[in-house]
Tab-separated table of C-alpha atoms in Angstrom:
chain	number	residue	atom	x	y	z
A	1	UNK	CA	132.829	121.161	62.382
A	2	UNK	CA	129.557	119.501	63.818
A	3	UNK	CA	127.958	117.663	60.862
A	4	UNK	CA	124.052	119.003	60.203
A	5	UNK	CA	121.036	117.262	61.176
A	6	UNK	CA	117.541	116.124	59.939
A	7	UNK	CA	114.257	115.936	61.817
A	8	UNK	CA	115.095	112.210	62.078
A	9	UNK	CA	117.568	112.856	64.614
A	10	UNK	CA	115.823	115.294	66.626
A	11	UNK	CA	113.156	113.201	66.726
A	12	UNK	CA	115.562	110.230	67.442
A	13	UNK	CA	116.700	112.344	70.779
A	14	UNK	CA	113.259	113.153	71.629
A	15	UNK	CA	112.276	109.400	71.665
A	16	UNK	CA	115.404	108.207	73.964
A	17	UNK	CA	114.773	111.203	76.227
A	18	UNK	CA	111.038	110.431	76.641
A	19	UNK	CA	111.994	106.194	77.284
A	20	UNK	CA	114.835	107.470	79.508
A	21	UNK	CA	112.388	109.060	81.612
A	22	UNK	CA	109.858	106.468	82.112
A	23	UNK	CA	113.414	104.089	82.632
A	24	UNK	CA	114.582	106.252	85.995
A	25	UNK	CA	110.675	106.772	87.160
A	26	UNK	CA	110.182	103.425	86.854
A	27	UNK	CA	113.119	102.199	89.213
A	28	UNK	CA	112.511	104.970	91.299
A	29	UNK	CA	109.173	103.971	91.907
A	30	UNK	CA	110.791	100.755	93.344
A	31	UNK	CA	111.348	102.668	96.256
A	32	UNK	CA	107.968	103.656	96.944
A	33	UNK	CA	105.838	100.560	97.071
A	34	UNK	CA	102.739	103.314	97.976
A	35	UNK	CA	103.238	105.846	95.664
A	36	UNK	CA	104.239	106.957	91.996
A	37	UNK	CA	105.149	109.610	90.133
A	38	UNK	CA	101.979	112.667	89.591
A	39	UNK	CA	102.749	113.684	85.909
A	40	UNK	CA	101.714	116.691	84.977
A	41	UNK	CA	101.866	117.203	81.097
A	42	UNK	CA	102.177	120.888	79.584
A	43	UNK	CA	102.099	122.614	76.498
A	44	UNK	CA	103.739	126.183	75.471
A	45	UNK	CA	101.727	128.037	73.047
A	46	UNK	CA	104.710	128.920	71.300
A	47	UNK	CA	105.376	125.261	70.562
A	48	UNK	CA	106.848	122.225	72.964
A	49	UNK	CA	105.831	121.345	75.965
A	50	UNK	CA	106.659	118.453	78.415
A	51	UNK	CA	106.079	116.051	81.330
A	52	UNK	CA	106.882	117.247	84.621
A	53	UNK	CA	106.841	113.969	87.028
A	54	UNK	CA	107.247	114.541	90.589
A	55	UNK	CA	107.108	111.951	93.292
A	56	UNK	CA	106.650	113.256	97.256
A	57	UNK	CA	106.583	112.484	100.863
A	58	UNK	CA	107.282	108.945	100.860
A	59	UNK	CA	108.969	107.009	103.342
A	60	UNK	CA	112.684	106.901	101.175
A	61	UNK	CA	112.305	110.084	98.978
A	62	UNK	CA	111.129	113.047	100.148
A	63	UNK	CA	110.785	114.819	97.320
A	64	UNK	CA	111.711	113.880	93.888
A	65	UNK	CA	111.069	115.182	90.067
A	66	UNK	CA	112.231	113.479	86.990
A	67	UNK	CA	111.439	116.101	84.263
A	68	UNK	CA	110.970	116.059	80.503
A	69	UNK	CA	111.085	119.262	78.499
A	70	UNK	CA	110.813	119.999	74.399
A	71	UNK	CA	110.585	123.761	74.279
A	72	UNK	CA	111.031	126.455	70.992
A	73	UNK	CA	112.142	129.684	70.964
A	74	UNK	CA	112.215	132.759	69.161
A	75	UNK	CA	115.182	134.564	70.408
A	76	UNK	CA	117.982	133.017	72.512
A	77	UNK	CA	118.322	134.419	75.820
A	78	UNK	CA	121.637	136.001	77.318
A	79	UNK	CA	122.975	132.909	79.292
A	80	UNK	CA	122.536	131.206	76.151
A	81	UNK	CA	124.817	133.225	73.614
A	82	UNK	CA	127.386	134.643	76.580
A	83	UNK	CA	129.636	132.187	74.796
A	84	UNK	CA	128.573	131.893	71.479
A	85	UNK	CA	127.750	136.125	70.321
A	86	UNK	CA	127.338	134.691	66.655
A	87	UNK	CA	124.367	133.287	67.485
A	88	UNK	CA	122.425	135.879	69.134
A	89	UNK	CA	119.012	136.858	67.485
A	90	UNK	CA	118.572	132.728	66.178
A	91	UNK	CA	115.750	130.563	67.281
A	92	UNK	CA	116.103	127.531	69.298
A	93	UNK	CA	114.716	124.512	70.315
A	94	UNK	CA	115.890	122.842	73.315
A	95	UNK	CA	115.001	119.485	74.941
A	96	UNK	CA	116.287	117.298	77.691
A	97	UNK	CA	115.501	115.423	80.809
A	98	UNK	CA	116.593	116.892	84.151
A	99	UNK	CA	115.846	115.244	87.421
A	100	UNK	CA	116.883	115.736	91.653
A	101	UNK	CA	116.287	113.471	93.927
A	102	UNK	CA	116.277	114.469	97.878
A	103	UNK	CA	115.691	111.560	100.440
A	104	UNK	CA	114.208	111.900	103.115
A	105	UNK	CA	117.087	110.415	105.206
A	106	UNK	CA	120.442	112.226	105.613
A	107	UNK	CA	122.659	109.379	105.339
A	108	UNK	CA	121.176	109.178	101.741
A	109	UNK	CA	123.038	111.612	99.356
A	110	UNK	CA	120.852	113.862	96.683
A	111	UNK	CA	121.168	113.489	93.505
A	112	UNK	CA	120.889	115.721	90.202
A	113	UNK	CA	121.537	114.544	86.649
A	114	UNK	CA	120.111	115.839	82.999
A	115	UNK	CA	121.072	115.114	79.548
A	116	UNK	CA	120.042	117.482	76.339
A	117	UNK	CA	120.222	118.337	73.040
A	118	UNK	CA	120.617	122.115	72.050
A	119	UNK	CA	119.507	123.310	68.606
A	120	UNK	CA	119.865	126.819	66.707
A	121	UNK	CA	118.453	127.847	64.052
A	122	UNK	CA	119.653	131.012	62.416
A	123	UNK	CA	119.108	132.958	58.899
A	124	UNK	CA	122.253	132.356	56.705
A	125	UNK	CA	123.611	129.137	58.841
A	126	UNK	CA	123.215	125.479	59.017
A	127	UNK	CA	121.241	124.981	62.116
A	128	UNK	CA	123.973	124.468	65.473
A	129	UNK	CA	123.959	121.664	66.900
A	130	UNK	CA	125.131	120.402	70.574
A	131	UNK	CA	125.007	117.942	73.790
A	132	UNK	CA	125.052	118.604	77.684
A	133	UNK	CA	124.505	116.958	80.601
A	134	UNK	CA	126.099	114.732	83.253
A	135	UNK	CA	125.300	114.295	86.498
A	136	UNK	CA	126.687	114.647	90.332
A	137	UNK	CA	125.924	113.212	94.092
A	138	UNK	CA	125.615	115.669	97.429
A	139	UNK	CA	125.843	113.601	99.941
A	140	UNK	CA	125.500	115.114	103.964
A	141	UNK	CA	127.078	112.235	105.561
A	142	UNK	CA	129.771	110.727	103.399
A	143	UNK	CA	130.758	107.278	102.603
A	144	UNK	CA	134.368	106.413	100.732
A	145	UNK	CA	132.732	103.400	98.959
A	146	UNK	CA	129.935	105.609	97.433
A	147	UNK	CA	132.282	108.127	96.057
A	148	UNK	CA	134.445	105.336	94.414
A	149	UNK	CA	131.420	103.451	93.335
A	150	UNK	CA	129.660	106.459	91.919
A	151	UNK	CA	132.806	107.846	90.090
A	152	UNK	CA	133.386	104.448	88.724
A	153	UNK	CA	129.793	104.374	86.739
A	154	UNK	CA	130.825	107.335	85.373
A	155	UNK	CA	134.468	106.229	83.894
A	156	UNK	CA	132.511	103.177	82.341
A	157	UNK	CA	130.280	104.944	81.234
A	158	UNK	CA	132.661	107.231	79.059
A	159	UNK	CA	135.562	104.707	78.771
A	160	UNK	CA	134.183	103.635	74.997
A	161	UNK	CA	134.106	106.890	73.543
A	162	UNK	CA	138.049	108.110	74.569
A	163	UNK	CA	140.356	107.557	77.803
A	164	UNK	CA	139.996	111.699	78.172
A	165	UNK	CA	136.152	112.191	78.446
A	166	UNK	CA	136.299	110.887	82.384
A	167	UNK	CA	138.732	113.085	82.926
A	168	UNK	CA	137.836	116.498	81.338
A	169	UNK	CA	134.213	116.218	82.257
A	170	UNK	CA	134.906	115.153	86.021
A	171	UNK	CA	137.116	118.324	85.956
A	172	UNK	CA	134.564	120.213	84.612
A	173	UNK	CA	131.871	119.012	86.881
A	174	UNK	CA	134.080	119.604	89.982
A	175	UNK	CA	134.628	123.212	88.641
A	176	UNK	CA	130.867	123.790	87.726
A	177	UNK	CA	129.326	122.607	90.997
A	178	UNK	CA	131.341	125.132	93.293
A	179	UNK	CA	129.404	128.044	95.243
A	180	UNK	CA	131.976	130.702	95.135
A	181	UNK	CA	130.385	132.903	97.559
A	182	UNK	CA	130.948	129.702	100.317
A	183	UNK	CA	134.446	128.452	98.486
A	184	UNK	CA	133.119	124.749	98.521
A	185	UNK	CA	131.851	122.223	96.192
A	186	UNK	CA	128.295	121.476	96.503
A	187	UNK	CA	129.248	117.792	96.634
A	188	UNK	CA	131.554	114.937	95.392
A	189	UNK	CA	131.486	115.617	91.746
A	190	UNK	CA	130.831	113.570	89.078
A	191	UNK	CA	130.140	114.398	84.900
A	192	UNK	CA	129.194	117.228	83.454
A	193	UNK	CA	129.565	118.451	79.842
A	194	UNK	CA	127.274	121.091	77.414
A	195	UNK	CA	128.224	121.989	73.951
A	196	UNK	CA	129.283	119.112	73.058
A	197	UNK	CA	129.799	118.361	68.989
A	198	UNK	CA	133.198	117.081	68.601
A	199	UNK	CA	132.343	113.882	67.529
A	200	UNK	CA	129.696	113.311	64.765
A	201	UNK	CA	126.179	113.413	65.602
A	202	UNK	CA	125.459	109.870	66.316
A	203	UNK	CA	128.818	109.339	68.361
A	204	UNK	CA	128.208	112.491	70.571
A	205	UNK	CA	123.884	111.361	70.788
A	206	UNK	CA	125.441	107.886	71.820
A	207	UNK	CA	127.999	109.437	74.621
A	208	UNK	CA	124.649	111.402	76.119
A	209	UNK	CA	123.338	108.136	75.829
A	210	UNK	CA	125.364	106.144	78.071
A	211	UNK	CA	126.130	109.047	80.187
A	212	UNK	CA	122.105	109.377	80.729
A	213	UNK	CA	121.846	105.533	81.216
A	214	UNK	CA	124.180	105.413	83.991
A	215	UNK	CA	122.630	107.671	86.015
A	216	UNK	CA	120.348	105.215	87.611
A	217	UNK	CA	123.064	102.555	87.669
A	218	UNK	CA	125.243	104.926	89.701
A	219	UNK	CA	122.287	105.796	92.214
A	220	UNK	CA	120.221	103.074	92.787
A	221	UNK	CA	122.464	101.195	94.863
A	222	UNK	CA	123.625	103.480	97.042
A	223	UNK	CA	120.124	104.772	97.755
A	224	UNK	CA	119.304	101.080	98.404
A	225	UNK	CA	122.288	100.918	100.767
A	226	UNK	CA	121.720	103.905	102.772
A	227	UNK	CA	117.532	104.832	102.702
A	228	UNK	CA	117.178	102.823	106.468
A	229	UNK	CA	120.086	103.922	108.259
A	230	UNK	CA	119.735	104.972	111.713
A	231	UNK	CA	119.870	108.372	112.312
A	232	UNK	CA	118.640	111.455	114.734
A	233	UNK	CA	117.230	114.930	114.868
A	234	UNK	CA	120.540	116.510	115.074
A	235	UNK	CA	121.915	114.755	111.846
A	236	UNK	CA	118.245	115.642	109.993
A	237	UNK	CA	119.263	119.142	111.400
A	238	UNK	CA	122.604	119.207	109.391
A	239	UNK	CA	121.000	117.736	106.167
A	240	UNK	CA	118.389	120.617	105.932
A	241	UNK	CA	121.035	123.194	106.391
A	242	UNK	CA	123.295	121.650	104.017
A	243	UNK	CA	120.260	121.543	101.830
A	244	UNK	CA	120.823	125.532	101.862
A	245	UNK	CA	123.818	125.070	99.865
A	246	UNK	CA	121.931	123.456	97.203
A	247	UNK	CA	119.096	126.009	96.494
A	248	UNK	CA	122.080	128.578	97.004
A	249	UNK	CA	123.558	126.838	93.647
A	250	UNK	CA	120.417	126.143	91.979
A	251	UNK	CA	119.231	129.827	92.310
A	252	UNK	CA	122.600	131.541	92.013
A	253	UNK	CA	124.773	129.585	89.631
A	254	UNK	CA	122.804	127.105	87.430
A	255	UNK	CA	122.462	127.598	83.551
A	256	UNK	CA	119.557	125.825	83.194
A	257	UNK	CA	117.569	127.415	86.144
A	258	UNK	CA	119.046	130.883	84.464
A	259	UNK	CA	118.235	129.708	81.026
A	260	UNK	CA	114.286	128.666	81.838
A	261	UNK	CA	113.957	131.831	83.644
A	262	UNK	CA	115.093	133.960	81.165
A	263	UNK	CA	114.050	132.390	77.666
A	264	UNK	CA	110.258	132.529	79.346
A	265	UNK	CA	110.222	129.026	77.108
A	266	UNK	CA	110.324	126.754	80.629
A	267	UNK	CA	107.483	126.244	82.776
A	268	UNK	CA	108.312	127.922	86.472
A	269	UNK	CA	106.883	125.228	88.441
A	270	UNK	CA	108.858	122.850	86.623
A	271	UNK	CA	112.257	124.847	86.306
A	272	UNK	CA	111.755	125.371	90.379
A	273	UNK	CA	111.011	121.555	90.957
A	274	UNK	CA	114.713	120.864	91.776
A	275	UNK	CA	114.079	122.679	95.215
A	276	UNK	CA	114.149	120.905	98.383
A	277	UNK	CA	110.658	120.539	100.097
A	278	UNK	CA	112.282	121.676	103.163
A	279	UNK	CA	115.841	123.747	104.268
A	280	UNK	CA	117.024	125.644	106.571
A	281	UNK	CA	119.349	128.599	107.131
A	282	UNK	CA	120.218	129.774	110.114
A	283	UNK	CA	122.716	132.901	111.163
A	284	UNK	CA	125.899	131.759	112.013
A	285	UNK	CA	125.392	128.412	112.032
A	286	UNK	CA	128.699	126.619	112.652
A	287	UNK	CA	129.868	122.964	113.210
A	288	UNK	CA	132.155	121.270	115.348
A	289	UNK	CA	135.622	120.690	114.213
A	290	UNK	CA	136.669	117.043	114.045
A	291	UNK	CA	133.053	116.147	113.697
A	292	UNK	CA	131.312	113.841	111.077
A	293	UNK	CA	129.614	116.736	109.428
A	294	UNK	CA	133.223	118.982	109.675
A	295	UNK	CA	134.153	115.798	107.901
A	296	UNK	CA	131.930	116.439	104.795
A	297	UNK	CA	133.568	119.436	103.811
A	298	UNK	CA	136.970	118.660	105.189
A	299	UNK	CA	136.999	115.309	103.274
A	300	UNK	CA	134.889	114.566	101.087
A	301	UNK	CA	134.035	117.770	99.107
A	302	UNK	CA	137.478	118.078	98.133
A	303	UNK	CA	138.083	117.859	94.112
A	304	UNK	CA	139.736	114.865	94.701
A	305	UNK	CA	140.685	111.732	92.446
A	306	UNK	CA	138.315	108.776	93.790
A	307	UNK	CA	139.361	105.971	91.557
A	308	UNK	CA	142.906	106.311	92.352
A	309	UNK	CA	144.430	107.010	88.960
């Protein structure tokens, strides 16, 4: 059983969160020698609120949010108790940092990670407690060494806490990132986790620790590597339709989209931020077998084992 928790621990969460934030804006930033992140700070008159960052049109990311949310509830929504019925009718508070970034060039992969802490408190129970997060790369063109690089942060990342966590959550990520309606991944994978409380508090808050930490240790270089690559119109053509597939996810699939949208505790603008400034769909669009962009979902958005164990 989950042990219980004071306000010193949610406010413990709610101070790494808030650092963890200014941490990725800040190297993100590095980037952008022209520009920084617009915050916009928000309140819910129902309690919480947050700081919605978002960083645009620059010259390596095109668009880019890196948002903080600590938001109270009266009633859980649906997507929130489909699993967990006992808990219908509690309140909740919920807080968490969830960021994309989409660059501008299409040899540079989008990224998408978040890390939270889920509370619930109901009448007759010791408030329920758990951890979610983990994060995942969609790259358009793909490159071997990025895969292995970027699944490599993430073993290290969980290595300390148990030899399975790399393992189940990659698993898990790889099965949560999948459009079913297309049959394909939406990229190469990576962590993901949510209601997680198998180890005591602090152990699980320091796994969404280091899981949060190496986000930007996983990205940063391969952004670095790939932001100046040549590339042409045709190649910008397949990124924006494979940008489709993301918003296709987002919209479709994803808890926390469903979640904001249906507690009414989120903040639309910021819920929607993950959005691509620009995509494209078009009827029957096909590509050419054998190709470099065949090759993306031939190859490389396969659930497959990139560190070789």
């Amino acid at each position: 059983m989950p042990q219980s928790l004071s306000p010193n621990d949610i406010a413990a969460v709610k101070a790494y969160l808030m650092s963890l934030q200014d941490q990725i804006c800040h190297a993100l930033e590095g980037f952008e020698p022209n520009l920084v992140f617009h915050e916009d700070a928000w309140d819910r008159p129902n309690g919480g609120g947050g700081r919605t960052r978002v960083i645009a049109d620059g010259d390596v990311i095109e668009k880019g949010g890196v948002n903080f949310s600590h938001v109270m509830g009266d009633t859980l929504p649906p997507s929130a108790t489909a699993e967990r019925p006992e808990l219908a009718g509690g309140r909740f508070e919920a807080m968490g940092v969830s960021l994309v970034i989409h660059p501008k060039n299409p040899m540079a992969p989008t990224s998408h990670a978040n890390v939270r802490l889920f509370v619930v408190h109901k009448d007759g129970m010791d408030p329920v407690w758990w951890f979610g997060g983990g994060f995942d790369l969609t790259p358009y063109y793909g490159f071997e060494e990025d895969c292995i690089s970027w699944h490599q942060t993430a073993f290290d990342a969980l290595s300390p806490f148990g030899e399975d966590y790399y393992d189940r959550f990659k698993v898990w990520c790889d099965d949560y990132f999948y459009l079913k309606h297309r049959g394909e991944p939406r990229g190469i994978g990576g962590l993901f986790f949510d209601d997680f409380n198998e180890l005591p508090f602090d152990q699980s808050f320091a796994l969404m620790r280091s899981v949060g930490d190496a986000y930007i240790k996983a990205y940063e270089p391969i952004l670095k590597k790939r932001q100046a690559l040549p590339h042409t119109e045709q190649q910008r053509d397949f990124q924006l339709h494979r940008r489709g597939r993301y918003v296709e996810f987002n919209l479709v699939f994803d808890r926390g989209t469903h979640f904001g949208l249906q507690s009414g505790a989120g903040r639309t603008e910021s819920i929607l931020m993950s959005l691509p400034p620009e995509v494209r769909w078009s009827y029957g669009y096909e590509v050419e077998q054998g190709s470099e962009e065949a090759k993306l979902t031939d190859y490389y958005l396969q659930a497959r084992n990139w560190l070789g164990r």
